[in-house]
mmCIF file of C-alpha atoms and ligand atoms in Angstrom:
data_model
loop_
_atom_site.group_PDB
_atom_site.id
_atom_site.type_symbol
_atom_site.label_atom_id
_atom_site.label_comp_id
_atom_site.label_asym_id
_atom_site.label_seq_id
_atom_site.Cartn_x
_atom_site.Cartn_y
_atom_site.Cartn_z
ATOM 1 C CA UNK A 1 0.179 0.005 -0.033
ATOM 2 C CA UNK A 2 1.490 3.245 -1.160
ATOM 3 C CA UNK A 3 0.263 6.624 0.237
ATOM 4 C CA UNK A 4 1.254 9.937 -0.803
ATOM 5 C CA UNK A 5 1.035 12.729 1.682
ATOM 6 C CA UNK A 6 0.641 16.575 0.614
ATOM 7 C CA UNK A 7 1.276 18.600 3.778
ATOM 8 C CA UNK A 8 3.324 21.792 4.338
ATOM 9 C CA UNK A 9 3.494 21.712 7.389
ATOM 10 C CA UNK A 10 6.753 19.832 7.823
ATOM 11 C CA UNK A 11 6.366 18.309 11.245
ATOM 12 C CA UNK A 12 2.950 17.276 10.618
ATOM 13 C CA UNK A 13 3.879 15.678 7.200
ATOM 14 C CA UNK A 14 6.757 13.789 8.762
ATOM 15 C CA UNK A 15 4.404 12.578 11.760
ATOM 16 C CA UNK A 16 1.806 11.376 9.353
ATOM 17 C CA UNK A 17 4.585 9.609 7.324
ATOM 18 C CA UNK A 18 6.136 7.954 10.552
ATOM 19 C CA UNK A 19 2.418 6.712 11.822
ATOM 20 C CA UNK A 20 1.890 5.218 8.494
ATOM 21 C CA UNK A 21 5.101 3.707 7.824
ATOM 22 C CA UNK A 22 5.032 2.068 11.478
ATOM 23 C CA UNK A 23 1.748 0.482 9.979
ATOM 24 C CA UNK A 24 3.482 -1.277 7.049
ATOM 25 C CA UNK A 25 2.365 1.722 4.747
ATOM 26 C CA UNK A 26 4.904 2.894 1.879
ATOM 27 C CA UNK A 27 4.920 6.901 1.904
ATOM 28 C CA UNK A 28 6.224 9.533 -0.289
ATOM 29 C CA UNK A 29 5.928 13.025 1.041
ATOM 30 C CA UNK A 30 5.753 16.448 -0.908
ATOM 31 C CA UNK A 31 5.415 19.864 0.876
ATOM 32 C CA UNK A 32 3.550 21.767 -1.855
ATOM 33 C CA UNK A 33 0.689 21.596 -4.083
ATOM 34 C CA UNK A 34 2.674 21.546 -7.455
ATOM 35 C CA UNK A 35 4.800 18.710 -6.357
ATOM 36 C CA UNK A 36 1.548 17.020 -5.059
ATOM 37 C CA UNK A 37 -0.209 16.963 -8.386
ATOM 38 C CA UNK A 38 2.880 16.076 -10.231
ATOM 39 C CA UNK A 39 3.266 13.044 -7.808
ATOM 40 C CA UNK A 40 -0.418 12.117 -7.731
ATOM 41 C CA UNK A 41 -0.681 12.208 -11.475
ATOM 42 C CA UNK A 42 1.690 9.066 -11.851
ATOM 43 C CA UNK A 43 -1.397 7.204 -10.331
ATOM 44 C CA UNK A 44 0.828 4.884 -8.489
ATOM 45 C CA UNK A 45 -0.885 5.650 -5.055
ATOM 46 C CA UNK A 46 -3.337 3.633 -3.167
ATOM 47 C CA UNK A 47 -4.317 6.975 -1.147
ATOM 48 C CA UNK A 48 -3.553 10.566 -0.648
ATOM 49 C CA UNK A 49 -3.669 12.340 1.986
ATOM 50 C CA UNK A 50 -4.286 16.157 0.898
ATOM 51 C CA UNK A 51 -3.885 19.281 2.839
ATOM 52 C CA UNK A 52 -6.115 22.243 1.592
ATOM 53 C CA UNK A 53 -3.948 25.167 2.232
ATOM 54 C CA UNK A 54 -0.826 24.525 0.536
ATOM 55 C CA UNK A 55 1.775 26.749 -1.162
ATOM 56 C CA UNK A 56 1.764 26.666 -4.842
ATOM 57 C CA UNK A 57 -1.339 25.087 -5.634
ATOM 58 C CA UNK A 58 -4.219 24.556 -3.109
ATOM 59 C CA UNK A 59 -5.571 20.986 -2.510
ATOM 60 C CA UNK A 60 -8.535 21.764 -3.889
ATOM 61 C CA UNK A 61 -7.238 22.546 -7.164
ATOM 62 C CA UNK A 62 -4.883 19.646 -6.684
ATOM 63 C CA UNK A 63 -7.871 17.555 -6.273
ATOM 64 C CA UNK A 64 -9.894 18.920 -9.385
ATOM 65 C CA UNK A 65 -6.741 18.580 -11.487
ATOM 66 C CA UNK A 66 -6.488 14.917 -10.527
ATOM 67 C CA UNK A 67 -10.251 13.916 -11.225
ATOM 68 C CA UNK A 68 -10.022 15.972 -14.618
ATOM 69 C CA UNK A 69 -7.238 13.716 -15.550
ATOM 70 C CA UNK A 70 -9.387 10.639 -14.722
ATOM 71 C CA UNK A 71 -6.860 9.719 -11.688
ATOM 72 C CA UNK A 72 -9.505 8.014 -9.399
ATOM 73 C CA UNK A 73 -7.104 7.548 -6.181
ATOM 74 C CA UNK A 74 -8.738 7.990 -3.043
ATOM 75 C CA UNK A 75 -8.207 11.387 -1.570
ATOM 76 C CA UNK A 76 -8.570 12.071 2.493
ATOM 77 C CA UNK A 77 -8.586 16.025 2.654
ATOM 78 C CA UNK A 78 -6.765 17.103 5.797
ATOM 79 C CA UNK A 79 -8.699 20.260 6.980
ATOM 80 C CA UNK A 80 -8.393 22.580 9.652
ATOM 81 C CA UNK A 81 -12.014 23.228 12.183
ATOM 82 C CA UNK A 82 -12.437 26.553 10.351
ATOM 83 C CA UNK A 83 -12.345 25.365 6.812
ATOM 84 C CA UNK A 84 -15.906 24.027 6.500
ATOM 85 C CA UNK A 85 -16.628 25.556 3.077
ATOM 86 C CA UNK A 86 -13.380 24.045 1.843
ATOM 87 C CA UNK A 87 -14.658 20.428 3.184
ATOM 88 C CA UNK A 88 -17.959 20.609 1.666
ATOM 89 C CA UNK A 89 -16.189 22.031 -1.717
ATOM 90 C CA UNK A 90 -13.713 19.401 -1.613
ATOM 91 C CA UNK A 91 -16.281 16.481 -1.243
ATOM 92 C CA UNK A 92 -18.103 18.235 -4.296
ATOM 93 C CA UNK A 93 -14.725 17.832 -6.215
ATOM 94 C CA UNK A 94 -14.142 14.368 -5.452
ATOM 95 C CA UNK A 95 -12.472 13.866 -2.311
ATOM 96 C CA UNK A 96 -13.607 10.629 -0.670
ATOM 97 C CA UNK A 97 -13.249 11.807 3.016
ATOM 98 C CA UNK A 98 -12.015 14.141 5.289
ATOM 99 C CA UNK A 99 -10.111 14.289 8.336
ATOM 100 C CA UNK A 100 -10.301 17.454 10.711
ATOM 101 C CA UNK A 101 -7.031 18.721 12.213
ATOM 102 C CA UNK A 102 -5.850 17.874 14.903
ATOM 103 C CA UNK A 103 -6.631 14.095 14.760
ATOM 104 C CA UNK A 104 -5.505 11.005 16.709
ATOM 105 C CA UNK A 105 -3.740 8.329 15.247
ATOM 106 C CA UNK A 106 -6.492 5.688 15.523
ATOM 107 C CA UNK A 107 -8.821 8.018 13.481
ATOM 108 C CA UNK A 108 -6.243 8.563 10.794
ATOM 109 C CA UNK A 109 -5.398 4.756 10.378
ATOM 110 C CA UNK A 110 -9.181 3.947 10.424
ATOM 111 C CA UNK A 111 -9.991 6.336 7.497
ATOM 112 C CA UNK A 112 -7.051 5.451 5.700
ATOM 113 C CA UNK A 113 -7.944 1.429 5.720
ATOM 114 C CA UNK A 114 -11.454 2.410 4.695
ATOM 115 C CA UNK A 115 -10.287 4.262 1.729
ATOM 116 C CA UNK A 116 -7.807 1.329 0.780
ATOM 117 C CA UNK A 117 -10.091 -1.450 1.507
ATOM 118 C CA UNK A 118 -9.812 -3.814 -1.195
ATOM 119 C CA UNK A 119 -12.449 -5.959 -2.711
ATOM 120 C CA UNK A 120 -12.287 -9.688 -2.041
ATOM 121 C CA UNK A 121 -10.349 -11.868 -0.054
ATOM 122 C CA UNK A 122 -9.588 -10.090 3.296
ATOM 123 C CA UNK A 123 -10.302 -11.542 6.646
ATOM 124 C CA UNK A 124 -9.623 -8.357 8.832
ATOM 125 C CA UNK A 125 -7.514 -5.417 8.087
ATOM 126 C CA UNK A 126 -4.314 -7.525 9.276
ATOM 127 C CA UNK A 127 -4.601 -10.650 7.302
ATOM 128 C CA UNK A 128 -4.789 -11.310 3.549
ATOM 129 C CA UNK A 129 -5.579 -14.825 2.159
ATOM 130 C CA UNK A 130 -5.015 -16.827 -0.935
ATOM 131 C CA UNK A 131 -5.624 -20.314 -1.286
ATOM 132 C CA UNK A 132 -3.980 -21.934 1.460
ATOM 133 C CA UNK A 133 -1.499 -19.126 2.908
ATOM 134 C CA UNK A 134 -2.325 -16.128 4.826
ATOM 135 C CA UNK A 135 -0.179 -13.024 4.997
ATOM 136 C CA UNK A 136 -0.277 -11.502 8.593
ATOM 137 C CA UNK A 137 0.637 -7.723 8.676
ATOM 138 C CA UNK A 138 1.161 -7.590 12.407
ATOM 139 C CA UNK A 139 3.397 -10.186 12.533
ATOM 140 C CA UNK A 140 4.984 -9.692 8.973
ATOM 141 C CA UNK A 141 4.834 -13.438 8.224
ATOM 142 C CA UNK A 142 3.092 -16.029 5.868
ATOM 143 C CA UNK A 143 1.034 -18.959 7.236
ATOM 144 C CA UNK A 144 0.176 -22.319 5.796
ATOM 145 C CA UNK A 145 -1.871 -24.587 8.089
ATOM 146 C CA UNK A 146 0.516 -24.794 11.029
ATOM 147 C CA UNK A 147 3.547 -23.449 9.714
ATOM 148 C CA UNK A 148 4.765 -19.909 9.229
ATOM 149 C CA UNK A 149 7.785 -17.948 8.289
ATOM 150 C CA UNK A 150 8.597 -14.250 8.873
ATOM 151 C CA UNK A 151 9.424 -11.744 5.928
ATOM 152 C CA UNK A 152 11.258 -8.848 5.745
ATOM 153 C CA UNK A 153 9.549 -5.517 5.285
ATOM 154 C CA UNK A 154 9.961 -5.671 1.500
ATOM 155 C CA UNK A 155 9.159 -9.249 0.920
ATOM 156 C CA UNK A 156 5.813 -8.403 3.086
ATOM 157 C CA UNK A 157 5.097 -5.534 0.735
ATOM 158 C CA UNK A 158 5.871 -7.551 -2.420
ATOM 159 C CA UNK A 159 3.897 -10.400 -1.065
ATOM 160 C CA UNK A 160 0.898 -8.105 -0.224
ATOM 161 C CA UNK A 161 0.808 -6.806 -3.644
ATOM 162 C CA UNK A 162 0.880 -10.327 -5.248
ATOM 163 C CA UNK A 163 -1.966 -11.435 -3.098
ATOM 164 C CA UNK A 164 -4.130 -8.340 -3.778
ATOM 165 C CA UNK A 165 -3.871 -9.245 -7.690
ATOM 166 C CA UNK A 166 -3.886 -12.966 -7.834
ATOM 167 C CA UNK A 167 -3.704 -14.707 -11.117
ATOM 168 C CA UNK A 168 -2.528 -11.541 -12.586
ATOM 169 C CA UNK A 169 0.823 -10.848 -14.092
ATOM 170 C CA UNK A 170 2.636 -7.972 -12.330
ATOM 171 C CA UNK A 171 5.179 -6.540 -14.352
ATOM 172 C CA UNK A 172 8.579 -5.873 -12.558
ATOM 173 C CA UNK A 173 8.153 -2.287 -13.436
ATOM 174 C CA UNK A 174 4.783 -2.063 -11.277
ATOM 175 C CA UNK A 175 6.323 -3.739 -8.510
ATOM 176 C CA UNK A 176 9.095 -1.212 -8.614
ATOM 177 C CA UNK A 177 6.747 1.679 -8.651
ATOM 178 C CA UNK A 178 4.474 0.395 -6.232
ATOM 179 C CA UNK A 179 7.178 -0.577 -3.534
ATOM 180 C CA UNK A 180 9.959 1.762 -4.008
ATOM 181 C CA UNK A 181 8.433 4.611 -5.632
ATOM 182 C CA UNK A 182 8.190 6.246 -9.074
ATOM 183 C CA UNK A 183 11.716 7.764 -9.152
ATOM 184 C CA UNK A 184 13.579 4.905 -7.442
ATOM 185 C CA UNK A 185 16.876 3.485 -8.963
ATOM 186 C CA UNK A 186 15.910 -0.219 -7.958
ATOM 187 C CA UNK A 187 16.702 -2.572 -10.676
ATOM 188 C CA UNK A 188 15.071 -5.536 -11.961
ATOM 189 C CA UNK A 189 17.742 -7.773 -10.274
ATOM 190 C CA UNK A 190 16.792 -6.735 -7.092
ATOM 191 C CA UNK A 191 13.210 -7.865 -7.609
ATOM 192 C CA UNK A 192 14.440 -11.018 -8.817
ATOM 193 C CA UNK A 193 16.430 -11.644 -5.319
ATOM 194 C CA UNK A 194 13.369 -10.962 -3.128
ATOM 195 C CA UNK A 195 11.285 -13.174 -5.201
ATOM 196 C CA UNK A 196 13.481 -15.770 -4.894
ATOM 197 C CA UNK A 197 13.882 -15.353 -1.090
ATOM 198 C CA UNK A 198 9.982 -15.461 -1.145
ATOM 199 C CA UNK A 199 9.709 -18.736 -3.268
ATOM 200 C CA UNK A 200 12.248 -20.297 -0.559
ATOM 201 C CA UNK A 201 9.796 -19.312 2.276
ATOM 202 C CA UNK A 202 6.861 -20.330 0.265
ATOM 203 C CA UNK A 203 8.174 -23.976 -0.262
ATOM 204 C CA UNK A 204 9.296 -23.833 3.386
ATOM 205 C CA UNK A 205 6.010 -23.912 4.763
ATOM 206 C CA UNK A 206 4.384 -26.371 2.166
ATOM 207 C CA UNK A 207 1.789 -24.233 0.488
ATOM 208 C CA UNK A 208 0.390 -24.876 -2.887
ATOM 209 C CA UNK A 209 1.171 -21.172 -3.657
ATOM 210 C CA UNK A 210 3.586 -20.409 -6.062
ATOM 211 C CA UNK A 211 4.961 -17.058 -7.567
ATOM 212 C CA UNK A 212 4.980 -17.867 -11.280
ATOM 213 C CA UNK A 213 7.594 -16.037 -13.588
ATOM 214 C CA UNK A 214 6.008 -14.542 -17.081
ATOM 215 C CA UNK A 215 9.208 -14.484 -18.987
ATOM 216 C CA UNK A 216 10.409 -11.081 -19.769
ATOM 217 C CA UNK A 217 7.355 -9.421 -17.774
ATOM 218 C CA UNK A 218 7.068 -10.388 -14.390
ATOM 219 C CA UNK A 219 5.411 -12.461 -11.701
ATOM 220 C CA UNK A 220 1.905 -13.808 -10.723
ATOM 221 C CA UNK A 221 0.761 -15.548 -7.878
ATOM 222 C CA UNK A 222 -0.650 -18.917 -8.569
ATOM 223 C CA UNK A 223 -1.862 -22.284 -6.948
ATOM 224 C CA UNK A 224 -0.235 -25.521 -8.245
ATOM 225 C CA UNK A 225 -0.574 -29.045 -7.402
ATOM 226 C CA UNK A 226 -3.975 -29.186 -7.095
HETATM 227 CA CA1 LIG B 1 -1.228 23.922 4.935
#
């Protein structure tokens, strides 16, 4: 899950990023509206936290531009208590929800979870299943029957992406964008290394699930030996 934070109060922006990272989200932070729009237009994010009063371009205009460009990423507006008009205006312009500053961590996380909730096979927000495996966010591990294995953070993030898109070929390029960000210099062979770790771990827990290679393109999560 990749979240863009657009907030010019540096302390608040960094605090948001810290909270989200601690909860296993991947974050990118920008501090003005123009950078916010540029980043958001890439379409790689699962959710955008968007302040309204921003230098450069204000949040409402960022939002209008995004929707005009057919980017439908869920947007959570960050508003001050006094900005009631902006709040209404924001919802009219295509924001999905808003959060009034100051807010408590639990509320932020609940709203982000609601906006990023996927259709399909979610038991609860801390566990994703596919076939005979479940991926557990809190323990950063995969379980198959009574076996489980710990994952590194990157392994977890790749696995989460695969489980969210089962039977679909995920191009390596897209995995890099989703996990490391749009302008990262991660190379294909870095991904290959993580995939080989994940394959060893999947085989260690005796699952029917395997990561298949689509030669020259990427990977997909499949059931085998059924
Ligand atoms: Ca602001």
